[in-house]
Short mmCIF file of N, CA, C and O in Angstrom, two decimals:
data_model
loop_
_atom_site.label_atom_id
_atom_site.label_comp_id
_atom_site.label_asym_id
_atom_site.label_seq_id
_atom_site.Cartn_x
_atom_site.Cartn_y
_atom_site.Cartn_z
N MET A 15 -32.75 21.36 -27.79
CA MET A 15 -31.69 21.41 -28.81
C MET A 15 -30.32 21.87 -28.33
O MET A 15 -29.42 21.36 -28.66
N ASN A 16 -30.39 23.00 -27.51
CA ASN A 16 -29.15 23.55 -27.09
C ASN A 16 -28.55 22.55 -26.05
O ASN A 16 -27.20 22.62 -25.98
N ARG A 17 -29.30 21.87 -25.28
CA ARG A 17 -28.68 21.01 -24.51
C ARG A 17 -28.01 19.82 -25.20
O ARG A 17 -26.98 19.28 -24.65
N MET A 18 -28.51 19.48 -26.13
CA MET A 18 -27.95 18.24 -27.01
C MET A 18 -26.65 18.92 -27.54
O MET A 18 -25.70 17.97 -27.56
N ILE A 19 -26.56 20.04 -27.91
CA ILE A 19 -25.26 20.61 -28.50
C ILE A 19 -24.24 20.83 -27.31
O ILE A 19 -23.12 20.35 -27.37
N THR A 20 -24.76 21.25 -26.25
CA THR A 20 -23.80 21.36 -25.05
C THR A 20 -23.28 20.08 -24.69
O THR A 20 -22.15 19.81 -24.48
N LEU A 21 -24.09 18.96 -24.58
CA LEU A 21 -23.71 17.64 -24.07
C LEU A 21 -22.77 16.99 -25.21
O LEU A 21 -21.84 16.35 -24.84
N SER A 22 -23.03 17.13 -26.49
CA SER A 22 -22.16 16.87 -27.60
C SER A 22 -20.79 17.45 -27.38
O SER A 22 -19.75 16.86 -27.56
N ALA A 23 -20.89 18.76 -27.02
CA ALA A 23 -19.59 19.50 -27.02
C ALA A 23 -18.78 18.98 -25.68
O ALA A 23 -17.49 18.84 -25.78
N ILE A 24 -19.48 18.63 -24.64
CA ILE A 24 -18.76 18.21 -23.39
C ILE A 24 -18.17 16.72 -23.82
O ILE A 24 -17.11 16.37 -23.42
N LEU A 25 -19.05 15.83 -24.41
CA LEU A 25 -18.52 14.56 -24.81
C LEU A 25 -17.39 14.62 -25.75
O LEU A 25 -16.37 14.00 -25.48
N PHE A 26 -17.36 15.60 -26.68
CA PHE A 26 -16.18 15.76 -27.50
C PHE A 26 -14.98 16.24 -26.71
O PHE A 26 -13.95 15.86 -26.96
N ALA A 27 -15.19 17.02 -25.85
CA ALA A 27 -14.01 17.42 -24.99
C ALA A 27 -13.46 16.42 -24.28
O ALA A 27 -12.22 16.31 -24.09
N PHE A 28 -14.26 15.61 -23.68
CA PHE A 28 -13.67 14.35 -22.87
C PHE A 28 -13.10 13.47 -23.76
O PHE A 28 -11.97 13.00 -23.41
N LEU A 29 -13.56 13.15 -24.89
CA LEU A 29 -12.94 12.28 -25.80
C LEU A 29 -11.56 12.91 -26.33
O LEU A 29 -10.63 12.07 -26.49
N ALA A 30 -11.49 14.12 -26.64
CA ALA A 30 -10.28 14.69 -27.09
C ALA A 30 -9.33 14.68 -25.88
O ALA A 30 -8.14 14.42 -26.30
N PHE A 31 -9.67 14.92 -24.69
CA PHE A 31 -8.72 14.93 -23.57
C PHE A 31 -8.17 13.55 -23.42
O PHE A 31 -6.90 13.35 -23.36
N PHE A 32 -9.03 12.47 -23.41
CA PHE A 32 -8.47 11.19 -23.40
C PHE A 32 -7.69 10.71 -24.55
O PHE A 32 -6.67 10.00 -24.38
N SER A 33 -8.01 11.17 -25.65
CA SER A 33 -7.14 10.80 -26.78
C SER A 33 -5.77 11.56 -26.80
O SER A 33 -4.82 10.95 -27.16
N LEU A 34 -5.74 12.69 -26.28
CA LEU A 34 -4.41 13.47 -26.23
C LEU A 34 -3.69 12.87 -25.01
O LEU A 34 -2.52 13.02 -24.86
N SER A 35 -4.27 12.38 -23.93
CA SER A 35 -3.51 11.96 -22.76
C SER A 35 -3.13 10.49 -22.93
O SER A 35 -2.41 9.88 -22.13
N ALA A 36 -3.38 9.94 -24.13
CA ALA A 36 -2.93 8.54 -24.47
C ALA A 36 -1.54 8.41 -24.38
O ALA A 36 -0.85 7.35 -23.94
N CYS A 37 -0.70 9.23 -24.85
CA CYS A 37 0.78 9.26 -24.97
C CYS A 37 1.35 9.41 -23.67
O CYS A 37 2.33 8.80 -23.30
N THR A 38 0.67 9.99 -22.62
CA THR A 38 1.20 9.89 -21.15
C THR A 38 0.75 8.69 -20.46
O THR A 38 1.23 8.54 -19.39
N ASP A 39 -0.30 7.94 -20.97
CA ASP A 39 -0.62 6.68 -20.32
C ASP A 39 0.51 5.67 -20.26
O ASP A 39 0.63 5.04 -19.20
N GLU A 40 1.45 5.71 -21.26
CA GLU A 40 2.57 4.84 -21.11
C GLU A 40 3.40 5.17 -20.12
O GLU A 40 3.86 4.34 -19.22
N ALA A 41 3.71 6.51 -19.88
CA ALA A 41 4.61 6.87 -18.75
C ALA A 41 3.86 6.63 -17.44
O ALA A 41 4.51 6.23 -16.33
N ALA A 42 2.48 6.89 -17.24
CA ALA A 42 1.73 6.65 -16.04
C ALA A 42 1.68 5.23 -15.73
O ALA A 42 1.93 4.76 -14.60
N GLU A 43 1.61 4.33 -16.73
CA GLU A 43 1.56 2.99 -16.53
C GLU A 43 2.89 2.49 -15.98
O GLU A 43 3.09 1.52 -15.08
N ALA A 44 4.05 2.97 -16.64
CA ALA A 44 5.42 2.63 -16.23
C ALA A 44 5.62 3.03 -14.77
O ALA A 44 6.06 2.25 -13.97
N GLU A 45 5.22 4.25 -14.30
CA GLU A 45 5.33 4.65 -13.03
C GLU A 45 4.34 3.91 -12.14
O GLU A 45 4.81 3.46 -10.97
N MET A 46 3.31 3.39 -12.56
CA MET A 46 2.41 2.58 -11.65
C MET A 46 3.05 1.22 -11.48
O MET A 46 3.05 0.60 -10.27
N ASN A 47 3.68 0.74 -12.49
CA ASN A 47 4.39 -0.64 -12.41
C ASN A 47 5.62 -0.53 -11.52
O ASN A 47 5.90 -1.29 -10.60
N ARG A 48 6.33 0.67 -11.50
CA ARG A 48 7.45 0.79 -10.52
C ARG A 48 7.00 0.96 -9.24
O ARG A 48 7.57 0.31 -8.26
N LEU A 49 5.85 1.64 -8.93
CA LEU A 49 5.37 1.69 -7.66
C LEU A 49 4.92 0.54 -7.05
O LEU A 49 5.03 0.25 -5.96
N LYS A 50 4.27 -0.35 -8.00
CA LYS A 50 3.78 -1.61 -7.56
C LYS A 50 4.95 -2.53 -7.04
O LYS A 50 5.02 -3.35 -6.13
N ASP A 51 6.08 -2.48 -7.89
CA ASP A 51 7.33 -3.26 -7.61
C ASP A 51 7.91 -2.77 -6.26
O ASP A 51 8.27 -3.57 -5.38
N GLU A 52 7.88 -1.54 -6.03
CA GLU A 52 8.40 -0.93 -4.86
C GLU A 52 7.44 -1.34 -3.67
O GLU A 52 8.08 -1.58 -2.50
N ASN A 53 6.17 -1.19 -3.97
CA ASN A 53 5.35 -1.65 -2.87
C ASN A 53 5.50 -3.01 -2.49
O ASN A 53 5.44 -3.45 -1.20
N ALA A 54 5.69 -4.01 -3.47
CA ALA A 54 5.92 -5.40 -3.19
C ALA A 54 7.11 -5.58 -2.33
O ALA A 54 7.29 -6.45 -1.29
N VAL A 55 8.22 -4.86 -2.63
CA VAL A 55 9.48 -4.84 -1.79
C VAL A 55 9.32 -4.51 -0.45
O VAL A 55 9.79 -5.03 0.57
N LEU A 56 8.58 -3.36 -0.26
CA LEU A 56 8.25 -2.87 1.03
C LEU A 56 7.46 -3.70 1.88
O LEU A 56 7.69 -3.87 3.04
N GLN A 57 6.53 -4.32 1.20
CA GLN A 57 5.57 -5.23 1.91
C GLN A 57 6.29 -6.41 2.32
O GLN A 57 6.17 -6.98 3.50
N GLY A 58 7.29 -6.96 1.52
CA GLY A 58 8.27 -8.04 1.98
C GLY A 58 9.13 -7.60 3.22
O GLY A 58 9.18 -8.50 4.12
N GLN A 59 9.58 -6.38 3.21
CA GLN A 59 10.31 -5.99 4.38
C GLN A 59 9.37 -5.81 5.64
O GLN A 59 9.84 -6.20 6.66
N LEU A 60 8.24 -5.40 5.44
CA LEU A 60 7.25 -5.22 6.52
C LEU A 60 6.90 -6.52 7.16
O LEU A 60 6.98 -6.89 8.34
N ASP A 61 6.71 -7.60 6.16
CA ASP A 61 6.43 -8.92 6.64
C ASP A 61 7.62 -9.52 7.39
O ASP A 61 7.44 -10.23 8.54
N SER A 62 8.83 -9.36 6.94
CA SER A 62 10.00 -9.77 7.66
C SER A 62 10.09 -9.13 9.08
O SER A 62 10.38 -9.83 10.03
N LEU A 63 9.94 -7.83 9.12
CA LEU A 63 9.98 -6.97 10.34
C LEU A 63 8.92 -7.55 11.32
O LEU A 63 9.09 -7.67 12.42
N GLN A 64 7.81 -7.89 10.76
CA GLN A 64 6.60 -8.36 11.68
C GLN A 64 6.93 -9.74 12.25
O GLN A 64 6.77 -10.04 13.43
N LYS A 65 7.62 -10.63 11.44
CA LYS A 65 8.12 -12.00 11.86
C LYS A 65 9.07 -11.82 12.89
O LYS A 65 8.97 -12.56 14.02
N ASN A 66 10.08 -10.93 12.83
CA ASN A 66 11.12 -10.58 13.89
C ASN A 66 10.49 -10.12 15.10
O ASN A 66 10.82 -10.61 16.26
N LEU A 67 9.49 -9.24 14.90
CA LEU A 67 8.81 -8.65 16.24
C LEU A 67 7.99 -9.76 16.86
O LEU A 67 8.04 -9.83 18.02
N ASP A 68 7.22 -10.56 16.09
CA ASP A 68 6.57 -11.69 16.73
C ASP A 68 7.52 -12.56 17.49
O ASP A 68 7.31 -13.11 18.61
N SER A 69 8.73 -12.95 16.89
CA SER A 69 9.65 -13.91 17.43
C SER A 69 10.19 -13.19 18.70
O SER A 69 10.43 -13.91 19.82
N MET A 70 10.49 -11.88 18.71
CA MET A 70 11.25 -11.32 19.76
C MET A 70 10.10 -11.13 20.98
O MET A 70 10.37 -11.30 22.14
N ASN A 71 8.79 -10.93 20.75
CA ASN A 71 7.77 -10.91 21.70
C ASN A 71 7.63 -12.27 22.25
O ASN A 71 7.36 -12.42 23.55
N ALA A 72 7.71 -13.34 21.46
CA ALA A 72 7.60 -14.70 22.01
C ALA A 72 8.81 -15.02 22.95
O ALA A 72 8.52 -15.52 24.18
N TYR A 73 10.05 -14.53 22.60
CA TYR A 73 11.20 -14.78 23.43
C TYR A 73 10.95 -13.91 24.82
O TYR A 73 11.24 -14.37 25.88
N ASN A 74 10.46 -12.66 24.59
CA ASN A 74 10.34 -11.86 25.77
C ASN A 74 9.24 -12.47 26.77
O ASN A 74 9.46 -12.48 27.96
N ASP A 75 8.15 -13.11 26.12
CA ASP A 75 7.25 -13.76 27.04
C ASP A 75 7.90 -15.08 27.83
O ASP A 75 7.62 -15.23 28.94
N SER A 76 8.68 -15.68 27.06
CA SER A 76 9.48 -16.84 27.61
C SER A 76 10.37 -16.37 28.85
O SER A 76 10.27 -16.98 29.83
N VAL A 77 11.03 -15.33 28.57
CA VAL A 77 11.88 -14.80 29.57
C VAL A 77 11.12 -14.39 30.85
O VAL A 77 11.50 -14.70 31.97
N LYS A 78 10.03 -13.62 30.67
CA LYS A 78 9.27 -13.31 31.71
C LYS A 78 8.65 -14.47 32.57
O LYS A 78 8.77 -14.42 33.85
N LYS A 79 8.27 -15.54 31.82
CA LYS A 79 7.84 -16.61 32.53
C LYS A 79 8.98 -17.35 33.25
O LYS A 79 8.79 -17.72 34.55
N SER A 80 10.17 -17.27 32.68
CA SER A 80 11.32 -17.92 33.51
C SER A 80 11.69 -17.13 34.80
O SER A 80 12.02 -17.65 35.71
N LEU A 81 11.56 -15.78 34.60
CA LEU A 81 11.84 -14.86 35.80
C LEU A 81 10.83 -14.99 36.83
O LEU A 81 11.06 -14.99 37.98
N GLU A 82 9.66 -15.17 36.43
CA GLU A 82 8.50 -15.36 37.37
C GLU A 82 8.75 -16.78 38.23
O GLU A 82 8.54 -16.80 39.42
N LYS A 83 9.17 -17.72 37.52
CA LYS A 83 9.46 -19.08 38.12
C LYS A 83 10.51 -18.74 39.16
O LYS A 83 10.61 -19.51 40.13
N LEU A 84 11.54 -17.97 38.85
CA LEU A 84 12.77 -17.89 39.77
C LEU A 84 12.34 -16.88 41.00
O LEU A 84 13.03 -16.78 41.94
N ASP A 85 11.26 -16.20 40.79
CA ASP A 85 10.89 -15.20 41.83
C ASP A 85 10.69 -15.91 43.23
O ASP A 85 9.92 -16.94 43.24
N MET A 86 11.19 -15.45 44.22
CA MET A 86 11.25 -16.12 45.59
C MET A 86 9.93 -15.67 46.24
O MET A 86 9.72 -16.17 47.42
N HIS A 87 9.08 -14.95 45.69
CA HIS A 87 7.88 -14.33 46.37
C HIS A 87 8.14 -13.89 47.76
O HIS A 87 7.59 -14.20 48.81
N LEU A 88 9.08 -12.86 47.87
CA LEU A 88 9.39 -12.17 49.05
C LEU A 88 8.33 -11.41 49.51
O LEU A 88 7.77 -10.94 50.32
#
């Protein structure tokens, strides 16, 4: 019987906590949306930088091959 009362009290405490935190859920959701938007912008920048890096690496490989062809094999 005491366990049932204890469990009921714990359940009531959790429900009270979640009902009281409902007002901050809007602020938390707004912050999550802002962070998601910021993450999307940063991911776009990262993708752009990765494309630039890939392009530069391809150019570097091309230059290396050209220089190897010019090598006189002294």
